Amino acid sequence: MAVMGITGIVLTYFRVTSWDMLLHTRFGVLLMIKIGLYLVMVCTAAYVVLFIGPKLKAKRREPATLPQGGDLTIDELASCDGKEGRPAWFAYQGKLYDATASRLWKQGVHMGRHNAGEDLTEALKLAPHGSEKVAIMPAVGALVAQTDRKAPLHERVFFFMAYMNLSIVFLVVLILALWRWA
């Protein structure tokens, strides 16, 4: 973004000869709108990198507290991904299986295709083996239905900013089209 900003400043310096041209011509007004949209995008990117990103990373790093009895929701199961010393559990037909000790599930990944911490019911239909391979793994609980929860504020702000920046990109393309039609 810094490179785009610097080149934009240099090109504007050579293209815009006076404040009158910048404020009273169609090109100048569209350029100012485009610069304003660029600055909004830079500010949202900085906010995401400095404030929202660390919150999202902290959520991924926080240790999973497994409920007693081993019954998990799909969100809780995601923390049992086999990475960084966490257990490698997966769900199949509503049951949870522990693949931590299996040599075929190194770092929570099976044959480079299937990740621990997920429901693999549909994926097993495409596997070269049947459910008998899953049955030999120790069952550790059941997959329970998840109640609807409202996403945390920082996640909702992140999605809002992502869609806002996408809309801004379309506005910039519209500005470029207006320049070409003039």
mmCIF file of C-alpha atoms in Angstrom, residues 1-177:
data_model
loop_
_atom_site.group_PDB
_atom_site.id
_atom_site.type_symbol
_atom_site.label_atom_id
_atom_site.label_comp_id
_atom_site.label_asym_id
_atom_site.label_seq_id
_atom_site.Cartn_x
_atom_site.Cartn_y
_atom_site.Cartn_z
ATOM 1 C CA MET A 1 0.000 0.000 0.000
ATOM 2 C CA ALA A 2 2.895 2.318 0.682
ATOM 3 C CA VAL A 3 4.202 1.846 -2.859
ATOM 4 C CA MET A 4 0.765 2.625 -4.280
ATOM 5 C CA GLY A 5 0.521 5.725 -2.101
ATOM 6 C CA ILE A 6 3.961 7.021 -3.080
ATOM 7 C CA THR A 7 3.433 6.420 -6.798
ATOM 8 C CA GLY A 8 -0.013 8.031 -6.535
ATOM 9 C CA ILE A 9 1.494 11.143 -4.957
ATOM 10 C CA VAL A 10 4.216 11.366 -7.621
ATOM 11 C CA LEU A 11 1.786 10.854 -10.511
ATOM 12 C CA THR A 12 -0.678 13.374 -9.057
ATOM 13 C CA TYR A 13 2.126 15.923 -8.664
ATOM 14 C CA PHE A 14 3.005 15.656 -12.358
ATOM 15 C CA ARG A 15 -0.595 15.433 -13.629
ATOM 16 C CA VAL A 16 -2.315 18.129 -11.541
ATOM 17 C CA THR A 17 -0.883 21.537 -12.361
ATOM 18 C CA SER A 18 -3.003 23.700 -10.029
ATOM 19 C CA TRP A 19 -5.546 23.596 -7.204
ATOM 20 C CA ASP A 20 -8.086 24.988 -9.657
ATOM 21 C CA MET A 21 -7.651 21.940 -11.881
ATOM 22 C CA LEU A 22 -7.999 19.623 -8.879
ATOM 23 C CA LEU A 23 -11.154 21.267 -7.518
ATOM 24 C CA HIS A 24 -13.056 22.375 -10.635
ATOM 25 C CA THR A 25 -12.490 19.785 -13.351
ATOM 26 C CA ARG A 26 -14.170 16.418 -13.698
ATOM 27 C CA PHE A 27 -10.792 14.704 -13.591
ATOM 28 C CA GLY A 28 -9.791 16.534 -10.410
ATOM 29 C CA VAL A 29 -13.038 15.799 -8.568
ATOM 30 C CA LEU A 30 -12.899 12.109 -9.510
ATOM 31 C CA LEU A 31 -9.242 12.007 -8.455
ATOM 32 C CA MET A 32 -10.097 13.479 -5.052
ATOM 33 C CA ILE A 33 -12.892 10.934 -4.572
ATOM 34 C CA LYS A 34 -10.502 8.145 -5.546
ATOM 35 C CA ILE A 35 -7.867 9.425 -3.104
ATOM 36 C CA GLY A 36 -10.487 9.583 -0.352
ATOM 37 C CA LEU A 37 -11.557 5.991 -1.038
ATOM 38 C CA TYR A 38 -7.911 4.912 -1.015
ATOM 39 C CA LEU A 39 -7.373 6.573 2.371
ATOM 40 C CA VAL A 40 -10.459 4.819 3.779
ATOM 41 C CA MET A 41 -9.065 1.489 2.570
ATOM 42 C CA VAL A 42 -5.656 2.228 4.114
ATOM 43 C CA CYS A 43 -7.248 3.165 7.446
ATOM 44 C CA THR A 44 -9.388 0.017 7.541
ATOM 45 C CA ALA A 45 -6.390 -2.137 6.629
ATOM 46 C CA ALA A 46 -4.334 -0.554 9.404
ATOM 47 C CA TYR A 47 -7.174 -1.061 11.890
ATOM 48 C CA VAL A 48 -7.515 -4.720 10.923
ATOM 49 C CA VAL A 49 -3.770 -5.348 11.153
ATOM 50 C CA LEU A 50 -3.270 -3.488 14.436
ATOM 51 C CA PHE A 51 -6.442 -4.312 16.372
ATOM 52 C CA ILE A 52 -8.616 -7.039 14.867
ATOM 53 C CA GLY A 53 -5.834 -9.354 13.648
ATOM 54 C CA PRO A 54 -4.289 -9.845 17.107
ATOM 55 C CA LYS A 55 -7.731 -10.619 18.572
ATOM 56 C CA LEU A 56 -8.378 -13.234 15.894
ATOM 57 C CA LYS A 57 -4.935 -14.789 16.446
ATOM 58 C CA ALA A 58 -5.412 -14.803 20.215
ATOM 59 C CA LYS A 59 -8.649 -16.697 19.779
ATOM 60 C CA ARG A 60 -6.852 -19.387 17.783
ATOM 61 C CA ARG A 61 -4.038 -19.633 20.347
ATOM 62 C CA GLU A 62 -6.128 -19.815 23.488
ATOM 63 C CA PRO A 63 -6.060 -23.289 24.997
ATOM 64 C CA ALA A 64 -9.148 -25.337 24.412
ATOM 65 C CA THR A 65 -11.032 -26.328 27.509
ATOM 66 C CA LEU A 66 -12.602 -29.643 26.663
ATOM 67 C CA PRO A 67 -15.915 -30.326 28.351
ATOM 68 C CA GLN A 68 -16.183 -33.317 30.670
ATOM 69 C CA GLY A 69 -17.325 -36.450 28.908
ATOM 70 C CA GLY A 70 -15.855 -35.492 25.549
ATOM 71 C CA ASP A 71 -19.071 -34.244 23.931
ATOM 72 C CA LEU A 72 -18.181 -31.286 21.707
ATOM 73 C CA THR A 73 -19.831 -28.895 19.304
ATOM 74 C CA ILE A 74 -18.293 -28.399 15.864
ATOM 75 C CA ASP A 75 -16.677 -25.131 17.057
ATOM 76 C CA GLU A 76 -15.121 -26.837 20.073
ATOM 77 C CA LEU A 77 -13.959 -29.706 17.869
ATOM 78 C CA ALA A 78 -12.047 -27.231 15.683
ATOM 79 C CA SER A 79 -9.633 -26.603 18.554
ATOM 80 C CA CYS A 80 -8.698 -30.317 18.589
ATOM 81 C CA ASP A 81 -6.704 -29.996 15.377
ATOM 82 C CA GLY A 82 -3.595 -31.979 16.363
ATOM 83 C CA LYS A 83 -1.286 -28.979 16.146
ATOM 84 C CA GLU A 84 0.910 -27.515 18.910
ATOM 85 C CA GLY A 85 0.308 -30.442 21.244
ATOM 86 C CA ARG A 86 -3.479 -30.393 20.987
ATOM 87 C CA PRO A 87 -5.305 -33.693 20.465
ATOM 88 C CA ALA A 88 -6.190 -34.770 16.916
ATOM 89 C CA TRP A 89 -9.898 -35.544 17.060
ATOM 90 C CA PHE A 90 -12.364 -35.777 14.209
ATOM 91 C CA ALA A 91 -16.070 -36.467 13.918
ATOM 92 C CA TYR A 92 -17.658 -39.247 11.894
ATOM 93 C CA GLN A 93 -21.401 -39.930 11.882
ATOM 94 C CA GLY A 94 -21.960 -37.999 15.095
ATOM 95 C CA LYS A 95 -19.164 -39.656 17.081
ATOM 96 C CA LEU A 96 -15.763 -38.232 17.987
ATOM 97 C CA TYR A 97 -12.621 -40.249 17.363
ATOM 98 C CA ASP A 98 -9.084 -39.697 18.648
ATOM 99 C CA ALA A 99 -6.387 -39.994 15.970
ATOM 100 C CA THR A 100 -3.603 -38.459 18.063
ATOM 101 C CA ALA A 101 -1.612 -41.701 18.392
ATOM 102 C CA SER A 102 -2.000 -42.739 14.751
ATOM 103 C CA ARG A 103 1.097 -42.420 12.580
ATOM 104 C CA LEU A 104 -1.195 -41.633 9.624
ATOM 105 C CA TRP A 105 -2.441 -38.473 11.349
ATOM 106 C CA LYS A 106 0.828 -36.589 11.846
ATOM 107 C CA GLN A 107 0.319 -32.952 12.913
ATOM 108 C CA GLY A 108 -3.446 -33.480 12.646
ATOM 109 C CA VAL A 109 -3.438 -34.116 8.890
ATOM 110 C CA HIS A 110 -4.319 -37.475 7.329
ATOM 111 C CA MET A 111 -2.565 -38.246 4.049
ATOM 112 C CA GLY A 112 -2.287 -34.525 3.287
ATOM 113 C CA ARG A 113 -6.028 -34.275 2.606
ATOM 114 C CA HIS A 114 -8.087 -34.446 5.791
ATOM 115 C CA ASN A 115 -7.621 -32.234 8.835
ATOM 116 C CA ALA A 116 -8.363 -33.116 12.416
ATOM 117 C CA GLY A 117 -10.880 -30.893 14.140
ATOM 118 C CA GLU A 118 -13.490 -31.358 11.415
ATOM 119 C CA ASP A 119 -16.504 -33.521 10.664
ATOM 120 C CA LEU A 120 -15.239 -36.050 8.113
ATOM 121 C CA THR A 121 -18.529 -37.886 7.488
ATOM 122 C CA GLU A 122 -18.807 -36.658 3.893
ATOM 123 C CA ALA A 123 -15.074 -36.953 3.209
ATOM 124 C CA LEU A 124 -15.021 -40.646 4.136
ATOM 125 C CA LYS A 125 -17.398 -41.409 1.263
ATOM 126 C CA LEU A 126 -14.539 -40.519 -1.109
ATOM 127 C CA ALA A 127 -11.828 -42.327 0.877
ATOM 128 C CA PRO A 128 -10.187 -45.480 -0.520
ATOM 129 C CA HIS A 129 -11.050 -47.288 2.729
ATOM 130 C CA GLY A 130 -14.319 -47.810 4.515
ATOM 131 C CA SER A 131 -15.588 -46.964 7.961
ATOM 132 C CA GLU A 132 -13.775 -49.989 9.428
ATOM 133 C CA LYS A 133 -10.578 -47.897 9.598
ATOM 134 C CA VAL A 134 -12.408 -45.267 11.623
ATOM 135 C CA ALA A 135 -13.902 -47.903 13.934
ATOM 136 C CA ILE A 136 -10.451 -49.031 15.110
ATOM 137 C CA MET A 137 -9.727 -45.542 16.474
ATOM 138 C CA PRO A 138 -10.747 -44.873 20.072
ATOM 139 C CA ALA A 139 -14.116 -43.122 20.382
ATOM 140 C CA VAL A 140 -13.908 -40.196 22.798
ATOM 141 C CA GLY A 141 -17.375 -38.690 22.743
ATOM 142 C CA ALA A 142 -20.171 -37.415 20.586
ATOM 143 C CA LEU A 143 -20.692 -34.437 18.326
ATOM 144 C CA VAL A 144 -23.502 -32.366 19.805
ATOM 145 C CA ALA A 145 -25.717 -29.875 18.021
ATOM 146 C CA GLN A 146 -24.535 -26.326 18.219
ATOM 147 C CA THR A 147 -26.761 -23.565 19.457
ATOM 148 C CA ASP A 148 -26.706 -20.397 17.402
ATOM 149 C CA ARG A 149 -24.333 -17.840 18.820
ATOM 150 C CA LYS A 150 -23.696 -14.265 17.902
ATOM 151 C CA ALA A 151 -20.210 -13.679 16.572
ATOM 152 C CA PRO A 152 -17.929 -11.473 18.696
ATOM 153 C CA LEU A 153 -17.813 -7.796 17.806
ATOM 154 C CA HIS A 154 -14.294 -7.930 16.348
ATOM 155 C CA GLU A 155 -15.357 -10.704 13.924
ATOM 156 C CA ARG A 156 -18.440 -8.768 12.812
ATOM 157 C CA VAL A 157 -16.337 -5.607 12.320
ATOM 158 C CA PHE A 158 -13.814 -7.635 10.307
ATOM 159 C CA PHE A 159 -16.504 -8.928 7.930
ATOM 160 C CA PHE A 160 -18.058 -5.476 7.620
ATOM 161 C CA MET A 161 -14.689 -3.962 6.688
ATOM 162 C CA ALA A 162 -13.966 -6.740 4.205
ATOM 163 C CA TYR A 163 -17.252 -6.178 2.362
ATOM 164 C CA MET A 164 -16.842 -2.409 2.611
ATOM 165 C CA ASN A 165 -13.395 -2.623 0.980
ATOM 166 C CA LEU A 166 -14.817 -4.854 -1.748
ATOM 167 C CA SER A 167 -17.462 -2.205 -2.429
ATOM 168 C CA ILE A 168 -14.774 0.489 -2.487
ATOM 169 C CA VAL A 169 -12.853 -1.482 -5.112
ATOM 170 C CA PHE A 170 -15.964 -1.474 -7.313
ATOM 171 C CA LEU A 171 -16.326 2.278 -6.764
ATOM 172 C CA VAL A 172 -12.708 2.833 -7.821
ATOM 173 C CA VAL A 173 -13.343 0.806 -10.986
ATOM 174 C CA LEU A 174 -16.418 2.966 -11.625
ATOM 175 C CA ILE A 175 -14.284 6.098 -11.227
ATOM 176 C CA LEU A 176 -11.770 4.734 -13.725
ATOM 177 C CA ALA A 177 -14.621 4.059 -16.158
#
